[in-house]
JSON list of C-alpha atoms and ligand atoms in Angstrom, two decimals:
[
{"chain": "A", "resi": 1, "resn": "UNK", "atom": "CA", "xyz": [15.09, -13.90, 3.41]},
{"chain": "A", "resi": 2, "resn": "UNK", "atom": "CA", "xyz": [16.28, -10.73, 1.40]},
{"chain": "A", "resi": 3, "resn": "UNK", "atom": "CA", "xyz": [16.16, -7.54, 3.34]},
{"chain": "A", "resi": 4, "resn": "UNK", "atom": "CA", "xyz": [13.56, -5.83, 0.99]},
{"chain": "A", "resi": 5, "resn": "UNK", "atom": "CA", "xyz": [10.66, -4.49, 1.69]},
{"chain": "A", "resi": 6, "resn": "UNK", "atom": "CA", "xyz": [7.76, -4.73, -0.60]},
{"chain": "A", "resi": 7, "resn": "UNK", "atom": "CA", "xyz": [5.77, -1.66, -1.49]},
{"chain": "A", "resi": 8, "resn": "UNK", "atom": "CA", "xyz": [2.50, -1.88, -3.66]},
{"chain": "A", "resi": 9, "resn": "UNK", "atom": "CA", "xyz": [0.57, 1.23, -5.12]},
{"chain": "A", "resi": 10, "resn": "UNK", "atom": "CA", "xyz": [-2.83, 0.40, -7.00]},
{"chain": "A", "resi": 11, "resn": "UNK", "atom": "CA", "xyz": [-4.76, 2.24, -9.63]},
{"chain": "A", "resi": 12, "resn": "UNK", "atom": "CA", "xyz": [-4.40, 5.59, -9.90]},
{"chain": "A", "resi": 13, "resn": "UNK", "atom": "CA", "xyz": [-1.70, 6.27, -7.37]},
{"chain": "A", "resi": 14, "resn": "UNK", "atom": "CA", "xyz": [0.20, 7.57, -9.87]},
{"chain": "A", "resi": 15, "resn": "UNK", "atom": "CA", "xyz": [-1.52, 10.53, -10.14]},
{"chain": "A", "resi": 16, "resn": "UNK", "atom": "CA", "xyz": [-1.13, 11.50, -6.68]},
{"chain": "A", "resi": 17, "resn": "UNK", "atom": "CA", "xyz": [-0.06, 15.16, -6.55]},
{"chain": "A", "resi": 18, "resn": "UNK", "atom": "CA", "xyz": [-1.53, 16.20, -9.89]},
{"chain": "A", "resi": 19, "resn": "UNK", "atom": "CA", "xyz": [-5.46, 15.85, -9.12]},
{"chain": "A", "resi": 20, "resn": "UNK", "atom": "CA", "xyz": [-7.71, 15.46, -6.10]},
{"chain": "A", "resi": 21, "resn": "UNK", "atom": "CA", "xyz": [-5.15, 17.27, -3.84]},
{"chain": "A", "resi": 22, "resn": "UNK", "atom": "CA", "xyz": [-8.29, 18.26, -1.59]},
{"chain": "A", "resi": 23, "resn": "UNK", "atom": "CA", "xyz": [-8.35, 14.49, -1.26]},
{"chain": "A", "resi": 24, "resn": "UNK", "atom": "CA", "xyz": [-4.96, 13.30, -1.61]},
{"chain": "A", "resi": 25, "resn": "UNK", "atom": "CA", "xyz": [-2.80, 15.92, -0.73]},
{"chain": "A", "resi": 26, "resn": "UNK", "atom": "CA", "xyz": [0.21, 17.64, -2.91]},
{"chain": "A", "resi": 27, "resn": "UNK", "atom": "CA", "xyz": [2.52, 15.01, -2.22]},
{"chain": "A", "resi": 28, "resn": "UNK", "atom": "CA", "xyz": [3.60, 13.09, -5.22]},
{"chain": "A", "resi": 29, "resn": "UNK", "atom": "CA", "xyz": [4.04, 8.96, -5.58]},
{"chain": "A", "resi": 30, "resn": "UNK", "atom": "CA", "xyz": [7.85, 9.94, -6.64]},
{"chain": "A", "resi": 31, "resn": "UNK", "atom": "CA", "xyz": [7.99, 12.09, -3.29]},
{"chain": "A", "resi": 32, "resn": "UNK", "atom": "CA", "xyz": [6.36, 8.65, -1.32]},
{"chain": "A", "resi": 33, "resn": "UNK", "atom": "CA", "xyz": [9.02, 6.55, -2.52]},
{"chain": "A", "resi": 34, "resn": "UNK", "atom": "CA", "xyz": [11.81, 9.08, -1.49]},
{"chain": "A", "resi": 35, "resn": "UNK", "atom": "CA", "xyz": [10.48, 9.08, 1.90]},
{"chain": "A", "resi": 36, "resn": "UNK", "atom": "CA", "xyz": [10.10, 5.26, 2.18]},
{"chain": "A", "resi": 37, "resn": "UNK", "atom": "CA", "xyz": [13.81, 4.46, 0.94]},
{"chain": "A", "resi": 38, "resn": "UNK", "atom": "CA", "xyz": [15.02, 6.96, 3.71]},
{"chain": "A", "resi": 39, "resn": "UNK", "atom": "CA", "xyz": [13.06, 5.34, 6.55]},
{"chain": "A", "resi": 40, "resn": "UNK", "atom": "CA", "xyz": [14.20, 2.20, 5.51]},
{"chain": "A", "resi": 41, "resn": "UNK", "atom": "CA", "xyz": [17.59, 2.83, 4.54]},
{"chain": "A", "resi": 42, "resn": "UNK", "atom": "CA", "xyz": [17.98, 4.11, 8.56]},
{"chain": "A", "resi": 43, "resn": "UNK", "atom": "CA", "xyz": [16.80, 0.26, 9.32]},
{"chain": "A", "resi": 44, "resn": "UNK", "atom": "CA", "xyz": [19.73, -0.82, 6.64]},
{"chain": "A", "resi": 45, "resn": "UNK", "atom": "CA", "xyz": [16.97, -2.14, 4.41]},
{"chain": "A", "resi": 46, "resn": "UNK", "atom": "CA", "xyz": [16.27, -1.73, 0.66]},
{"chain": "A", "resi": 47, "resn": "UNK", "atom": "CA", "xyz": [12.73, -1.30, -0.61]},
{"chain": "A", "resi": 48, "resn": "UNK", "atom": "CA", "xyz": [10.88, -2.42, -4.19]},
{"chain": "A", "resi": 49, "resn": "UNK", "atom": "CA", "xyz": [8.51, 0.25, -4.63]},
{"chain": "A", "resi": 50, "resn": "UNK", "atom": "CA", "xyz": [5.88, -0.19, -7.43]},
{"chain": "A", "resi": 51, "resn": "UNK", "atom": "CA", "xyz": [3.05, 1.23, -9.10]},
{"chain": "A", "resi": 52, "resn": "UNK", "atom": "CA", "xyz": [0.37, -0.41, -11.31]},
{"chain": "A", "resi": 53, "resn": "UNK", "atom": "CA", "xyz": [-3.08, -0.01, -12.43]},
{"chain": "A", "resi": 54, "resn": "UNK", "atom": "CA", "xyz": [-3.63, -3.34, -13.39]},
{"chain": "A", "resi": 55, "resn": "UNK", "atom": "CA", "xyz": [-5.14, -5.85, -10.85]},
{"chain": "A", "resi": 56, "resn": "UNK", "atom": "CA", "xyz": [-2.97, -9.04, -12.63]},
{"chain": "A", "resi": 57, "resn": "UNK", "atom": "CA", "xyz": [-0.02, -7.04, -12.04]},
{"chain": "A", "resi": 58, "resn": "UNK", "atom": "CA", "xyz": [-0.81, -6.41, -8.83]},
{"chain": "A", "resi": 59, "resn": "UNK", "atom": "CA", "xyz": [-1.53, -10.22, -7.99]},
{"chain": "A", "resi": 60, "resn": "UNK", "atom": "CA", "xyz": [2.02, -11.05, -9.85]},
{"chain": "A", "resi": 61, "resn": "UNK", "atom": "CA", "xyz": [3.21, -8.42, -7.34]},
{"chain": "A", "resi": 62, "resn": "UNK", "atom": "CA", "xyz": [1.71, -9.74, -4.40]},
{"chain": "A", "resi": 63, "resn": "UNK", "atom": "CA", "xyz": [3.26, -13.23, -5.11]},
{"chain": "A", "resi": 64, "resn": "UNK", "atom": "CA", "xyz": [6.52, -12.16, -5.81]},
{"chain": "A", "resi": 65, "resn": "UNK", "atom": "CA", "xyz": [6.74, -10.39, -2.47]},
{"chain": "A", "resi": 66, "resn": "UNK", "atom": "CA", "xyz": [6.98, -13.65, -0.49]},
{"chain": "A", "resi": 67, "resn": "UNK", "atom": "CA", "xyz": [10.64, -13.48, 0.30]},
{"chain": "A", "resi": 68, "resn": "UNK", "atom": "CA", "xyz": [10.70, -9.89, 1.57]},
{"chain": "A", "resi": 69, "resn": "UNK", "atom": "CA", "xyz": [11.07, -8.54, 5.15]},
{"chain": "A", "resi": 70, "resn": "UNK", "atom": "CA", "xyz": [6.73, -7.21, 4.97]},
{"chain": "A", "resi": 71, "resn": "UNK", "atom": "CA", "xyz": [4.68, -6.06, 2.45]},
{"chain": "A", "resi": 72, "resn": "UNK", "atom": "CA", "xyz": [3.13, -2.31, 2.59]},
{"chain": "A", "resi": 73, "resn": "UNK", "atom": "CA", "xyz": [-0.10, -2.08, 0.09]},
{"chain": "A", "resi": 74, "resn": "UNK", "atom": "CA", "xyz": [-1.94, 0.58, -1.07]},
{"chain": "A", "resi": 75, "resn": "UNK", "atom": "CA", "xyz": [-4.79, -1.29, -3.33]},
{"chain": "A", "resi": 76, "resn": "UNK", "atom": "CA", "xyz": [-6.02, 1.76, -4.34]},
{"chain": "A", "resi": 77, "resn": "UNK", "atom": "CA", "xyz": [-10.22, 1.13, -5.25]},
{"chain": "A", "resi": 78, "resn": "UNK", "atom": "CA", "xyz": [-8.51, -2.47, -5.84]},
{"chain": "A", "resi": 79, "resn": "UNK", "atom": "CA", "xyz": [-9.12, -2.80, -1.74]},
{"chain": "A", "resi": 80, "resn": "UNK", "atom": "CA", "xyz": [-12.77, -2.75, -2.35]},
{"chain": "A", "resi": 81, "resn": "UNK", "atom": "CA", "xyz": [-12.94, -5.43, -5.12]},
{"chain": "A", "resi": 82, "resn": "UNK", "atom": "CA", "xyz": [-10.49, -7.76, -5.36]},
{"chain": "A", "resi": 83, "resn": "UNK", "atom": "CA", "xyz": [-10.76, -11.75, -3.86]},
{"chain": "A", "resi": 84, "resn": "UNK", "atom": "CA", "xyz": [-7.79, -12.17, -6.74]},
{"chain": "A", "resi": 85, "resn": "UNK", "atom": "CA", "xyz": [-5.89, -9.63, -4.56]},
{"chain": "A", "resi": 86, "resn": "UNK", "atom": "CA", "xyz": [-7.39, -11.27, -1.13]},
{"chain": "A", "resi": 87, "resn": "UNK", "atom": "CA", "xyz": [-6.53, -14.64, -2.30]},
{"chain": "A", "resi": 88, "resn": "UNK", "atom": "CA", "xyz": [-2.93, -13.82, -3.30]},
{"chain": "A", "resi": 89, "resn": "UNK", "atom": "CA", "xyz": [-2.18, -12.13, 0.26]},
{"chain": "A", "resi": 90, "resn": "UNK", "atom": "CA", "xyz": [-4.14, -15.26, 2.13]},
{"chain": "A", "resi": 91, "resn": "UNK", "atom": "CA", "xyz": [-0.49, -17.05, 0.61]},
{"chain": "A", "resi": 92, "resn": "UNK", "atom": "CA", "xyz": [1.98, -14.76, 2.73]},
{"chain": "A", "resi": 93, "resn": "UNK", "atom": "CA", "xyz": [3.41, -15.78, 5.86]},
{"chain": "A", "resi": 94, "resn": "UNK", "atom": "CA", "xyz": [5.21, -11.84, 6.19]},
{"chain": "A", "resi": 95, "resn": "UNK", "atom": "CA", "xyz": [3.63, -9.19, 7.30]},
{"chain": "A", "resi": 96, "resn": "UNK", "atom": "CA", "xyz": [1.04, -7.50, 6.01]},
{"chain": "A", "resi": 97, "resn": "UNK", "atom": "CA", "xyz": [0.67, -4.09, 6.56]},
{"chain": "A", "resi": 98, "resn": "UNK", "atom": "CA", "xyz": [-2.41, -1.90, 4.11]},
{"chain": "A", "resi": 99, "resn": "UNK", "atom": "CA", "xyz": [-2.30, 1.68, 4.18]},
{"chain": "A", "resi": 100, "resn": "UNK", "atom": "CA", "xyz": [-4.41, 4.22, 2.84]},
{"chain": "A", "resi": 101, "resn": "UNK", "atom": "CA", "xyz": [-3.71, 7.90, 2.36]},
{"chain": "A", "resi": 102, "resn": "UNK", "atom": "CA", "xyz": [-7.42, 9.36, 3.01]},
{"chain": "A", "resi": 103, "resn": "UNK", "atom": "CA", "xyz": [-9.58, 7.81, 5.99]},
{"chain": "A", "resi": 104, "resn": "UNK", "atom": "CA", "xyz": [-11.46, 5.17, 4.30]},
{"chain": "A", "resi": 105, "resn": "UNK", "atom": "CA", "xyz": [-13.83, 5.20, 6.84]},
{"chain": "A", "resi": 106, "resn": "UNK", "atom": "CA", "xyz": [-15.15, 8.98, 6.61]},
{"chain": "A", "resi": 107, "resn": "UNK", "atom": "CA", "xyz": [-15.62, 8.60, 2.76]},
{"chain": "A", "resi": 108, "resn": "UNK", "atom": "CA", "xyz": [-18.59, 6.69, 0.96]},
{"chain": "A", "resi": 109, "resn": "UNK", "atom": "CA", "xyz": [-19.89, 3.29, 2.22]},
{"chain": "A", "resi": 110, "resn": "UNK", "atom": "CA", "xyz": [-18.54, 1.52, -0.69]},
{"chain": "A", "resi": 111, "resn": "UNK", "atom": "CA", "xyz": [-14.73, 2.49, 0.54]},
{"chain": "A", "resi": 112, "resn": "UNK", "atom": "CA", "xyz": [-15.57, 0.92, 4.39]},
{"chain": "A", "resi": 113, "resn": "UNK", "atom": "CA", "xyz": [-15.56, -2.57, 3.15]},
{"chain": "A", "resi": 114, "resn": "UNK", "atom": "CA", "xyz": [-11.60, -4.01, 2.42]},
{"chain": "A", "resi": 115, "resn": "UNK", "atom": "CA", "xyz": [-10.88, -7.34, 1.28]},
{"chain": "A", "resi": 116, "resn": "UNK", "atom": "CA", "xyz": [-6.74, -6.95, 2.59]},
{"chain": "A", "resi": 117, "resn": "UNK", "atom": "CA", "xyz": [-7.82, -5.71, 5.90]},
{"chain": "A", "resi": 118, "resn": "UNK", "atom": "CA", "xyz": [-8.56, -9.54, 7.30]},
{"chain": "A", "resi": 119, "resn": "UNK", "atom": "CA", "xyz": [-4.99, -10.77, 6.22]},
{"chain": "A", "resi": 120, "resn": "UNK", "atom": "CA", "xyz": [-3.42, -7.45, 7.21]},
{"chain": "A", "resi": 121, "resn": "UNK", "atom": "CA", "xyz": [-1.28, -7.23, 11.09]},
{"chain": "A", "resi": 122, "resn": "UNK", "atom": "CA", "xyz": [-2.50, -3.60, 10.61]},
{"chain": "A", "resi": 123, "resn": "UNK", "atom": "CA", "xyz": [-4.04, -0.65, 8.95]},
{"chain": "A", "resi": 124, "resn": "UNK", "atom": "CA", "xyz": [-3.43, 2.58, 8.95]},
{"chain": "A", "resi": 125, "resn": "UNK", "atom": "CA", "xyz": [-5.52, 5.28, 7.09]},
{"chain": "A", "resi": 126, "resn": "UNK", "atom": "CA", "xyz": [-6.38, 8.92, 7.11]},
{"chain": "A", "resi": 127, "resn": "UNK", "atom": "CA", "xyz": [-2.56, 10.23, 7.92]},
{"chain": "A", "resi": 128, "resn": "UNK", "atom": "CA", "xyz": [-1.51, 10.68, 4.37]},
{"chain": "A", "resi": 129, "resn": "UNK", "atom": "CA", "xyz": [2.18, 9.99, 2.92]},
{"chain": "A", "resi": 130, "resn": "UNK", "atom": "CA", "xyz": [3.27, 9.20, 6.55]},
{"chain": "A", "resi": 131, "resn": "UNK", "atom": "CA", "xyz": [0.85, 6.35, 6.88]},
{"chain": "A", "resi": 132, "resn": "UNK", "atom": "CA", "xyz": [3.80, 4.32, 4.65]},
{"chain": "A", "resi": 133, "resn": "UNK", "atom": "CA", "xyz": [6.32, 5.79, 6.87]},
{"chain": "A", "resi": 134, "resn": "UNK", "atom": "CA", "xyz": [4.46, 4.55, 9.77]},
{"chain": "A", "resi": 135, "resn": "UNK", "atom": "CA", "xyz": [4.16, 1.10, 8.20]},
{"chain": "A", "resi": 136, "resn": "UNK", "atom": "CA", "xyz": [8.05, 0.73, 7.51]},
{"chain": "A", "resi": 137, "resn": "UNK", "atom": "CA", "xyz": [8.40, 1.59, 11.52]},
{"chain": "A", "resi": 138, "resn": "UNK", "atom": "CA", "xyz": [5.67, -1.22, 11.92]},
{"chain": "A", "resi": 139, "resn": "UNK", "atom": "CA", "xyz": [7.23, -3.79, 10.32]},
{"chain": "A", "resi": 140, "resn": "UNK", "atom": "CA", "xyz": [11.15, -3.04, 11.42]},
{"chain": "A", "resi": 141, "resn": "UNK", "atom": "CA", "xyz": [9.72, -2.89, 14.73]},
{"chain": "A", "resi": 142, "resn": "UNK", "atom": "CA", "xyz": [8.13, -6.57, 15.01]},
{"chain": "A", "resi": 143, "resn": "UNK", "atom": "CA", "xyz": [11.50, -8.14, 13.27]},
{"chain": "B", "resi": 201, "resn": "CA2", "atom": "O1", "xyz": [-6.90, 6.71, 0.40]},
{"chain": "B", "resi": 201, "resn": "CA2", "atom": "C1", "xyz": [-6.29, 5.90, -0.31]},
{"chain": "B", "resi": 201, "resn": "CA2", "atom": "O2", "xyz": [-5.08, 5.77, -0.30]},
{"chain": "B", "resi": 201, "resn": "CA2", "atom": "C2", "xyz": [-7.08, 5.06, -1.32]},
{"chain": "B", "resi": 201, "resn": "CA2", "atom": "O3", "xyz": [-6.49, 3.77, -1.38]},
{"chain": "B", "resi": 201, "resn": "CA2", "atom": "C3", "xyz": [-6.95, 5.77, -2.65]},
{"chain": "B", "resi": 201, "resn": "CA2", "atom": "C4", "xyz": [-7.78, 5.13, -3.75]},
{"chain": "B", "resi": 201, "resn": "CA2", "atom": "C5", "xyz": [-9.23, 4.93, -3.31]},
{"chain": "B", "resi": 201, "resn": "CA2", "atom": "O4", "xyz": [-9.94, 4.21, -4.31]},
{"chain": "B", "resi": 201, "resn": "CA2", "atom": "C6", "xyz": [-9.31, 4.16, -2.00]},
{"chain": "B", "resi": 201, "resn": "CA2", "atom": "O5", "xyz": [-10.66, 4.06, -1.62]},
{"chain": "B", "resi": 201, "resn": "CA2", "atom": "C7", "xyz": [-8.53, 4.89, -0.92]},
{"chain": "B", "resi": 201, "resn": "CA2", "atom": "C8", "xyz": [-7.80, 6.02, -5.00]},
{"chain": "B", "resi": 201, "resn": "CA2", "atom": "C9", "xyz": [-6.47, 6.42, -5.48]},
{"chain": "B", "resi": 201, "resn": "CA2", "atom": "C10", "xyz": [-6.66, 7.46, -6.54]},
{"chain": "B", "resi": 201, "resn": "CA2", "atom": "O6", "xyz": [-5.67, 8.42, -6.37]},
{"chain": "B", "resi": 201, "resn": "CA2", "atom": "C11", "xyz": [-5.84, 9.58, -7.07]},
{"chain": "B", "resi": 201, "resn": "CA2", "atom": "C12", "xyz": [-4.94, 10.56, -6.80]},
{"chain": "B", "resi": 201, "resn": "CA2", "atom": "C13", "xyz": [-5.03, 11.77, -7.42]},
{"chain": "B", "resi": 201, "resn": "CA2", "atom": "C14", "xyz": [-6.04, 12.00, -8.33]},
{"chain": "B", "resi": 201, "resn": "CA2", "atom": "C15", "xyz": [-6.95, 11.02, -8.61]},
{"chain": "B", "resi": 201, "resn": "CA2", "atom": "C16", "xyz": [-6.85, 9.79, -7.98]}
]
């Protein structure tokens, strides 16, 4: 197994920062993936930190992940919608671990529902950027 660990970013994650920072916060995705690499480089791990808006990409993604140490997703509105992302993650045997930067659950009704959260060893959601630094801890803790 290669000492990676898998990060995902759905639609529209890459405009963290620049919009919605009532929302979302001021943190940038670039500022995200500085903070993951340093709380994973402190568990001498690498991470593959990616971005896309596209939900074949993200299934490719998904699927490619299979030899890594755990897999942190953000699905972005992807989360809501996707049995191609569900069915993708039902193939894993690593762990899953789906983070969201708002609190899904004090938004609209159509953000409470998550197709990842059933195939997921956790969730976190609600504690912004440090949700994925929380999920790194998560998964170096249960190797
Ligand atoms: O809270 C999260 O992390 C979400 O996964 C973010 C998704 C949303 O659809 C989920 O329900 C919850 C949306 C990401 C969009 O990010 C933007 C950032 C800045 C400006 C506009 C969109």
């Amino acid at each position: 197994m290669s000492q990676t660990i898998t990060i995902l970013n759905g639609p529209n994650l890459n405009l963290l920062g620049q919009r919605e920072p009532d929302i979302y916060g001021i943190t940038t995705l670039a500022d995200i993936k500085d903070m993951c690499k340093s709380a994973a480089e402190k568990q001498g791990l690498n991470i593959n930190f990616v971005q896309t808006n596209h939900e074949g990409e993200l299934v490719d993604l998904v699927q490619q992940s299979a030899d890594s140490v755990g897999l942190i997703i953000n699905a972005g509105a992807y989360t809501h919608t996707s049995v191609a992302l569900h069915d993708a993650l039902k193939s894993l045997t690593i762990p899953i671990i789906e983070v969201h930067l708002s609190n899904i659950y004090a938004r609209e009704p159509f953000r409470h529902h998550s197709y990842i959260s059933p195939l997921a060893r956790g969730i976190i959601c609600g504690l912004g950027a440090q949700g994925y630094v929380l999920a790194i801890e998560a998964i170096t803790a249960g190797r």
